[in-house]
Coordinates of C-alpha atoms in Angstrom, one line a residue:
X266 CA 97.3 375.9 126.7
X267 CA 99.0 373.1 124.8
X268 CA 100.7 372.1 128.2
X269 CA 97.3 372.1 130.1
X270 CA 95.7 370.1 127.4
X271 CA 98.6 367.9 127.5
X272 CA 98.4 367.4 131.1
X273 CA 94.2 366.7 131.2
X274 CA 95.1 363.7 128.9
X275 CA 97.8 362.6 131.1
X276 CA 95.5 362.3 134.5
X277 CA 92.9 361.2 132.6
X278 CA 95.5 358.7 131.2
X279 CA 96.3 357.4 134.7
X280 CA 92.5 357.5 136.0
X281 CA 91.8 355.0 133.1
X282 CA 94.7 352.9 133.9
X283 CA 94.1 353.3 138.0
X284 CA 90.0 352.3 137.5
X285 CA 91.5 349.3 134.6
X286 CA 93.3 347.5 137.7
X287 CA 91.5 344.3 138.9
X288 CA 91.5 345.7 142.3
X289 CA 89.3 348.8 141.8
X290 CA 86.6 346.4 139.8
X291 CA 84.0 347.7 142.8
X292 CA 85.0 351.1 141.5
X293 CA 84.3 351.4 138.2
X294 CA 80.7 349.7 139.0
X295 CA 80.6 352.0 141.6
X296 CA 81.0 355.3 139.1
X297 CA 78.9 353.6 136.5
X298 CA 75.7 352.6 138.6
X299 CA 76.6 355.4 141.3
X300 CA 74.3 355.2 144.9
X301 CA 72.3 351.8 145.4
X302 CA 68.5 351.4 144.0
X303 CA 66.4 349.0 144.9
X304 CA 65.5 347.5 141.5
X305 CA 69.5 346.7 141.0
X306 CA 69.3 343.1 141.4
X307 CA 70.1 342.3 137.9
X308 CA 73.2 344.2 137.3
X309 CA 74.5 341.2 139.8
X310 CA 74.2 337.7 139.7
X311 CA 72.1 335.9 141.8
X312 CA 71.1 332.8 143.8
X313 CA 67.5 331.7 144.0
X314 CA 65.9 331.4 147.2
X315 CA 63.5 328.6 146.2
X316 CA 60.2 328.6 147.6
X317 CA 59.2 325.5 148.1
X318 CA 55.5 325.0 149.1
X319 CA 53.8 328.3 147.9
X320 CA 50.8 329.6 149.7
X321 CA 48.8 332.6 149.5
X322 CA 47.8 335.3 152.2
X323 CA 44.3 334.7 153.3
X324 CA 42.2 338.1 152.4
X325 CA 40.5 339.9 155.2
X326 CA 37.1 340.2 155.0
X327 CA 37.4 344.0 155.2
X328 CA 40.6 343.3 152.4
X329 CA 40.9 346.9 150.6
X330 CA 37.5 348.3 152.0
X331 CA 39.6 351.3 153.2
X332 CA 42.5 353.6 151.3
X333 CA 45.7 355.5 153.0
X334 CA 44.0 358.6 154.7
X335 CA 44.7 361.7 152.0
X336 CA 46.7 363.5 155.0
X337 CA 49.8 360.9 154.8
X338 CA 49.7 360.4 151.0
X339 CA 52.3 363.4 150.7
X340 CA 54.8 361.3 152.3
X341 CA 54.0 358.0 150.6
X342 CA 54.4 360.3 147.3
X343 CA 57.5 362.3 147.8
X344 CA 59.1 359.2 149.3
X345 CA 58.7 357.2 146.6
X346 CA 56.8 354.5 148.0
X347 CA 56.3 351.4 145.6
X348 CA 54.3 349.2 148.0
X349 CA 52.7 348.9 151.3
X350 CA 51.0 346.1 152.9
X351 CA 49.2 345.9 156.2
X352 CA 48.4 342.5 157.7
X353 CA 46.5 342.2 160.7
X354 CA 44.9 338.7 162.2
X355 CA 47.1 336.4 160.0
X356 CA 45.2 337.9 157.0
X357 CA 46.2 340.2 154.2
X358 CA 43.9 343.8 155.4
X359 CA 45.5 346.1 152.6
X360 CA 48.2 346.6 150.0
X361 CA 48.9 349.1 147.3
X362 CA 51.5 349.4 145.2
X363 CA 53.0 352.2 142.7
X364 CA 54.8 352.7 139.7
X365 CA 54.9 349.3 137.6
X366 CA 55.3 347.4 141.0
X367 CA 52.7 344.8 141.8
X368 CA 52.2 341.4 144.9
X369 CA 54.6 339.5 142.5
X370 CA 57.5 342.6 141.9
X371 CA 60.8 342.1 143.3
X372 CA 62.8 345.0 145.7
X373 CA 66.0 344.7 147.3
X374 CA 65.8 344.4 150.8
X375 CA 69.1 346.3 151.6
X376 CA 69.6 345.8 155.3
X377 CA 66.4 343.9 156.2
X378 CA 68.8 341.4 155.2
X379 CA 70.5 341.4 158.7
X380 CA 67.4 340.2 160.2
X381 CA 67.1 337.3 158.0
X382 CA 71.1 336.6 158.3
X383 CA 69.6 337.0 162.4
X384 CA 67.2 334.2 161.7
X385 CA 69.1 331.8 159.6
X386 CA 71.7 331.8 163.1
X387 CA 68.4 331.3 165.1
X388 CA 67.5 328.3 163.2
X389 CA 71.1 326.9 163.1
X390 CA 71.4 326.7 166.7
X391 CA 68.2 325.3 166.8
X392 CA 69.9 322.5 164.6
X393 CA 72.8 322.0 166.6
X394 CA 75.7 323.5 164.1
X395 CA 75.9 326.7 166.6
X396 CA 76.2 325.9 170.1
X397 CA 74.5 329.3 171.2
X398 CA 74.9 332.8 170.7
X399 CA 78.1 332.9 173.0
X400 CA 80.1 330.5 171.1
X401 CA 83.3 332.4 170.1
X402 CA 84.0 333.3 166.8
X403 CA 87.0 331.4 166.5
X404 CA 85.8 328.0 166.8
X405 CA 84.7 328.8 163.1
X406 CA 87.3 331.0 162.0
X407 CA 90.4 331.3 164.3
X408 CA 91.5 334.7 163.0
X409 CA 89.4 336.2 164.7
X410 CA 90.4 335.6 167.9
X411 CA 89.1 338.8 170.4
X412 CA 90.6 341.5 171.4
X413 CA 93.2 341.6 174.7
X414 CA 92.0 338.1 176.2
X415 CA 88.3 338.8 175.5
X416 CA 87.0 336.3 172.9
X417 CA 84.7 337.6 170.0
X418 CA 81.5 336.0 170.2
X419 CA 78.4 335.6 167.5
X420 CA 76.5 337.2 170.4
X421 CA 79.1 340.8 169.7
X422 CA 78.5 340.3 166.1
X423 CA 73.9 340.1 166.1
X424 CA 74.5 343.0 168.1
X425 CA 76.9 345.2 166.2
X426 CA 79.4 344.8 169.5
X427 CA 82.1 343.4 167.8
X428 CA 85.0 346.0 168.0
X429 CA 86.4 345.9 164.4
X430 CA 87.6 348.8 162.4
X431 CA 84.4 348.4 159.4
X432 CA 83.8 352.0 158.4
X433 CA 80.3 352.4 157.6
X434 CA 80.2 355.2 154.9
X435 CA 77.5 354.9 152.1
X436 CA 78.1 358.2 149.9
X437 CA 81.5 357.7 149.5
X438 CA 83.1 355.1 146.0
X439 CA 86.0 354.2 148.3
X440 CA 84.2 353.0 151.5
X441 CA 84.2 349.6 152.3
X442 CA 80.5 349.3 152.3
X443 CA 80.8 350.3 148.6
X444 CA 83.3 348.0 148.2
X445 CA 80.8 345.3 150.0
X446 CA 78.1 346.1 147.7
X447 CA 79.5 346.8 144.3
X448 CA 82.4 344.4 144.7
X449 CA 83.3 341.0 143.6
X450 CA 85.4 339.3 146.9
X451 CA 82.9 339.8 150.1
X452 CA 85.5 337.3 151.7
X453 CA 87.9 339.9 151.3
X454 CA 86.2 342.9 152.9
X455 CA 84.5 340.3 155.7
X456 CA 88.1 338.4 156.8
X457 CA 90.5 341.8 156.5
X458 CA 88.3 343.1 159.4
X459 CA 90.7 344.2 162.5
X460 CA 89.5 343.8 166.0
X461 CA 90.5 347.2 167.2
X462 CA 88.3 347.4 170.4
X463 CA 86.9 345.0 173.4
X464 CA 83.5 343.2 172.1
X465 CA 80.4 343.7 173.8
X466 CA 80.7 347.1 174.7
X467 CA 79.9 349.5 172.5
X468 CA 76.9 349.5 169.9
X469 CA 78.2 350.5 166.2
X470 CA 76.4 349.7 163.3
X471 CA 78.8 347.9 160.7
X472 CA 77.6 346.1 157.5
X473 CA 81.1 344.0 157.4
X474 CA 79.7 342.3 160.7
X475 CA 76.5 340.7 159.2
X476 CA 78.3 339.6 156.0
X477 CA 80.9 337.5 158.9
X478 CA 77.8 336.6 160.4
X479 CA 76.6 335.0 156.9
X480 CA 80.2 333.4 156.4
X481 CA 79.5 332.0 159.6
X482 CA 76.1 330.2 158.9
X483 CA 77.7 328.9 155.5
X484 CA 80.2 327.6 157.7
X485 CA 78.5 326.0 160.5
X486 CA 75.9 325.0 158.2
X487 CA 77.6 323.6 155.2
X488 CA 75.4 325.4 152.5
X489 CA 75.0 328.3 151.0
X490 CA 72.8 330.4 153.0
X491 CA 70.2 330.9 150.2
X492 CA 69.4 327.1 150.3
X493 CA 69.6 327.2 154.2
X494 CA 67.1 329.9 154.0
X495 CA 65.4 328.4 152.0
X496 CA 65.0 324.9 153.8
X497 CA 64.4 326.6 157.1
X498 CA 62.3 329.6 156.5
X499 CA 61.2 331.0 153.0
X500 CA 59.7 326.9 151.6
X501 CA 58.0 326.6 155.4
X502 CA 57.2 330.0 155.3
X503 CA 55.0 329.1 152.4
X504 CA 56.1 332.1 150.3
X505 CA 54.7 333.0 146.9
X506 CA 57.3 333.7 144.6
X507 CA 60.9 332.7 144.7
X508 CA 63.4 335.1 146.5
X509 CA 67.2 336.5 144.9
X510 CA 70.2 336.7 146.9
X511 CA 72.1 338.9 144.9
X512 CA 75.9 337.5 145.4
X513 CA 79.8 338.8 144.8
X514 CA 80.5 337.0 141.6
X515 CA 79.3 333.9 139.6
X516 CA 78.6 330.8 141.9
X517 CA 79.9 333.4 144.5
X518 CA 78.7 334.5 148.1
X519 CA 75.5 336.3 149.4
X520 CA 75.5 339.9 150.2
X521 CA 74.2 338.7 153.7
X522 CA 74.3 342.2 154.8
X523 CA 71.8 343.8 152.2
X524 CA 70.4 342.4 148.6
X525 CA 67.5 340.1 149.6
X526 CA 65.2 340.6 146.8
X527 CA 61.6 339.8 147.0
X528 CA 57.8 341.4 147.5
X529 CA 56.0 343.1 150.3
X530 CA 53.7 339.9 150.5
X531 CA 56.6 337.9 150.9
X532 CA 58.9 340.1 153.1
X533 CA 55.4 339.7 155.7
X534 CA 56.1 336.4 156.2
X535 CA 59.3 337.4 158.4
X536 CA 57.2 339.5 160.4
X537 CA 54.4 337.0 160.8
X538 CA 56.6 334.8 162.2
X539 CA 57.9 337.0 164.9
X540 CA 54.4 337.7 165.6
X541 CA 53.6 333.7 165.9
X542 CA 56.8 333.6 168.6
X543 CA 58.4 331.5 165.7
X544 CA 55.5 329.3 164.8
X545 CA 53.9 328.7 161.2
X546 CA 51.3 326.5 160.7
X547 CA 51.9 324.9 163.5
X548 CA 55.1 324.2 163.2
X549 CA 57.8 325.9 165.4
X550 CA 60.3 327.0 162.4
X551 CA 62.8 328.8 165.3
X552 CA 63.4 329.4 169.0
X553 CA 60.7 331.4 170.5
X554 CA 63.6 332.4 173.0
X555 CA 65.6 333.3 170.3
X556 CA 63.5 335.4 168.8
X557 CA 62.4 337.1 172.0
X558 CA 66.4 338.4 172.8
X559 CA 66.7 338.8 168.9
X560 CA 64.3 341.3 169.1
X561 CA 64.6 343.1 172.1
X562 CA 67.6 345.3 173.1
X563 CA 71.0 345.1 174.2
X564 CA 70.9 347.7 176.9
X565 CA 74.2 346.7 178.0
X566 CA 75.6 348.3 175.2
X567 CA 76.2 351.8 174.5
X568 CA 75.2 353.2 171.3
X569 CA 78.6 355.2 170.8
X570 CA 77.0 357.7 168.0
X571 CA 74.2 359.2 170.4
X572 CA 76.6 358.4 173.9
X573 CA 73.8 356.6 175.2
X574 CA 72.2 353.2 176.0
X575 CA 71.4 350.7 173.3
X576 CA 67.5 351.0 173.3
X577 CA 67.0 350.1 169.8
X578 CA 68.8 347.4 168.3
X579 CA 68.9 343.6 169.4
X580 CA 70.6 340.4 166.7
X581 CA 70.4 342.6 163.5
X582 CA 66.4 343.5 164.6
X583 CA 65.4 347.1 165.4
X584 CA 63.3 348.6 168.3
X585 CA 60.9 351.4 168.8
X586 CA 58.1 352.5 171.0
X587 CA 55.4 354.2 169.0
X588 CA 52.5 355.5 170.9
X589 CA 53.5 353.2 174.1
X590 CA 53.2 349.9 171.5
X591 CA 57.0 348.6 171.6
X592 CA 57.7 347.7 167.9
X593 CA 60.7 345.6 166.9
X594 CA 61.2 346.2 162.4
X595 CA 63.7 345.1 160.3
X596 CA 65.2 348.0 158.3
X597 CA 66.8 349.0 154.9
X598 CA 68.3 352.3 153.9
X599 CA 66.1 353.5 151.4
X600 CA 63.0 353.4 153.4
X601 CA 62.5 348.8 153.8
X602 CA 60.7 348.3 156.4
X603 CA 58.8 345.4 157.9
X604 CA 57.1 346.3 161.4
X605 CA 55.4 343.4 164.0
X606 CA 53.3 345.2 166.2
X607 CA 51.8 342.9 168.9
X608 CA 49.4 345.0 170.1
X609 CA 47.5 345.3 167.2
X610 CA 48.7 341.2 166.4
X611 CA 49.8 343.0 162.7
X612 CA 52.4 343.4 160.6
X613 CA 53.0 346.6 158.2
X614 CA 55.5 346.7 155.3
X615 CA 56.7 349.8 153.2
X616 CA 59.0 349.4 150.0
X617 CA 60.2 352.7 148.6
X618 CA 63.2 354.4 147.1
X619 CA 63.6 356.8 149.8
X620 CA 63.4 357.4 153.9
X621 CA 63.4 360.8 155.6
X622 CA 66.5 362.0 156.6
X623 CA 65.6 363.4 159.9
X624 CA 65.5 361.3 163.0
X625 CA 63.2 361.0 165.9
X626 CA 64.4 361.5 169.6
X627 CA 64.6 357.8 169.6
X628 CA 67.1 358.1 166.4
X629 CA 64.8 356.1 163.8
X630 CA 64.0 357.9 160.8
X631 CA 60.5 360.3 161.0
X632 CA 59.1 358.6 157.8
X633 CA 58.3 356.0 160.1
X634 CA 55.8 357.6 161.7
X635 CA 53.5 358.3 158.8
X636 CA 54.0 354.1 157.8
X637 CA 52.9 353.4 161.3
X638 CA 50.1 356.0 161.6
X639 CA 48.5 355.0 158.3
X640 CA 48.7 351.5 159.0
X641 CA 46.8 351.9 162.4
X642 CA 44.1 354.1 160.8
X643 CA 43.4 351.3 158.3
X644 CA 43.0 349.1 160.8
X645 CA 40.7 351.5 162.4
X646 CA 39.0 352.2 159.6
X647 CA 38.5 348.5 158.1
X648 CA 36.1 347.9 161.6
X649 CA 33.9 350.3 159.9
X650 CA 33.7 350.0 156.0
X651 CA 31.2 353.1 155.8
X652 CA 33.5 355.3 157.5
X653 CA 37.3 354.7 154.7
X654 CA 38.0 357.9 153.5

């Protein structure tokens, strides 16, 4: 017994002095905060995303007449929901929040991020510091230089094409994406990327490719991509509250693949904007063209984990076709959403702690459905006030 007891102490000995090592600083955050939540932001530091010239949503004239149908509210409950926001005609139709969230509560975005990190390259080319979406990489950062002749391109990195060896894996402390989030050196993850594969082939979603894609604005920009954001999109954008970019370390880098932290109000705006073809106000803020081949998908790319064509992913945006309405959303893993749907010139936006683990036969989680149904009943409903239930 003595020799057992003596050889606990000496493992945990060497855990201690394994998880003590500079290097494994991701890891011992990693055991102590253990899976990502969405009010983590202040357990890292972060940059402000100012906003600049603060305006509210107008209110419908039917704002709030109506309330989610009882037949989704299991879903919105067992989910976790913590707000959800339907805009419809430029005007704010409905919102309601849970929990001690409110209009003004932050969330982390997680991977609606990579839509943003989408639009801040939209808006630099429209400024001239990217040449277009086919520049190679390596006029920005020569080691990465393509794989057997074929150059790497920002194009292969919006659409997950790029052919490195990121392992996307979020339940595992030794992943890189763990390392990405909990982790003080994103440069170190983003730049020890191999290209393993020819770009522009296959579609594999990789988190280590958006945060290259954020190096790259910072780059080709010469700011941090907060204040670029902020400049370009979130002051113009006329957003209420002031966003956090949560970064690596003090004075460090944005988590440009996840940890945008702001409201459902707020996140709107994005949507709005790809509803307006890239106009606010009057102002064209980015590329209508852009946005129109950010948002739709890369069919010449197979999506390797289904063996089949790419129909829902363009640069860092998601596609669906709900009820023959095609739907292009930004998405984050615990159940972020924000949804433009033309057809019904609205945007919906759902903020929880969870998403259903079962997929659609268009591979997009089921929860979905019940966000988008609800939404489209309000807006049903709100033409009628006498007939909410």
């Amino acid at each position: 017994m003595k020799r057992i007891g003596w050889a606990m102490l000496l493992v945990a000995c060497c855990i201690g002095v394994f998880l003590a090592l500079p290097s494994n600083y991701y890891l011992r955050r990693a055991l102590t905060h253990f899976l990502p939540k969405i009010d983590q932001y202040p357990i890292f530091e972060n940059r402000i995303v100012k906003a600049g010239d603060p305006s509210p949503w107008q209110q419908a004239k039917a704002y709030n007449t109506c309330s989610i149908p009882d037949k989704y509210l299991p879903v919105f409950n067992n989910l976790g929901t913590v707000a959800y926001v339907v805009i419809q005609d430029s005007t704010l139709l409905f919102e309601q929040y849970w929990e001690d969230y409110s209009p003004e509560s932050h969330s982390n975005s997680f991977s609606m991020a990579k839509s943003i990190v989408s639009l801040a390259v939209g808006c630099a080319i429209d400024d001239g510091m990217i040449r277009d979406v086919d520049q190679p990489v390596s006029d920005f950062f020569p080691e990465f230089g393509g794989y057997n002749g074929k150059p790497l391109t920002i194009r292969h990195l919006l659409t997950m094409s790029a052919g490195v060896d990121f392992q996307e894996a979020y339940s595992s402390p030794l992943s890189p994406t763990t390392q990405l989030y909990y982790g003080d050196d994103l440069r170190k993850i983003a730049f020890g990327m191999k290209e393993i594969a020819e770009p522009g082939i296959n579609f594999i979603y990789q988190s280590g490719v958006t945060q290259l894609l954020a190096f790259l604005v910072e780059k080709a920009t010469g700011e941090n991509i907060s204040s670029y954001v902020s400049r370009k999109l979130w002051t113009p954008l006329q957003a209420e509250e002031n966003a956090l970019w949560s970064l690596d370390k003090k004075e460090g880098m944005e988590k440009g693949y996840c940890c945008f932290n702001s409201n459902a109000r707020d996140f709107a705006r994005f949507g709005q904007l790809i509803l307006n073809n890239g106009y606010w106000n009057g102002k064209q803020l980015i590329s209508e063209s852009y946005l129109k081949e950010a948002t739709t998908p890369d069919t010449t790319l197979l999506f390797t984990e289904y063996n089949e064509t790419n129909h829902c992913y363009g640069f860092q945006f998601w596609h669906l076709n709900y009820k023959g309405m095609d739907i292009p959303y930004m998405r984050g893993i615990l159940g972020q959403y924000v949804f433009i749907i033309p057809d019904k010139n609205a945007v919906v936006v759902r903020l929880g702690h969870k998403r259903s683990k079962t997929r659609t036969s268009q591979h997009y989680p089921d929860d979905i459905d019940t966000w988008l149904a609800a939404a489209l009943d309000i807006m049903e409903q709100s033409k009628q006030h006498n007939n909410c239930k």
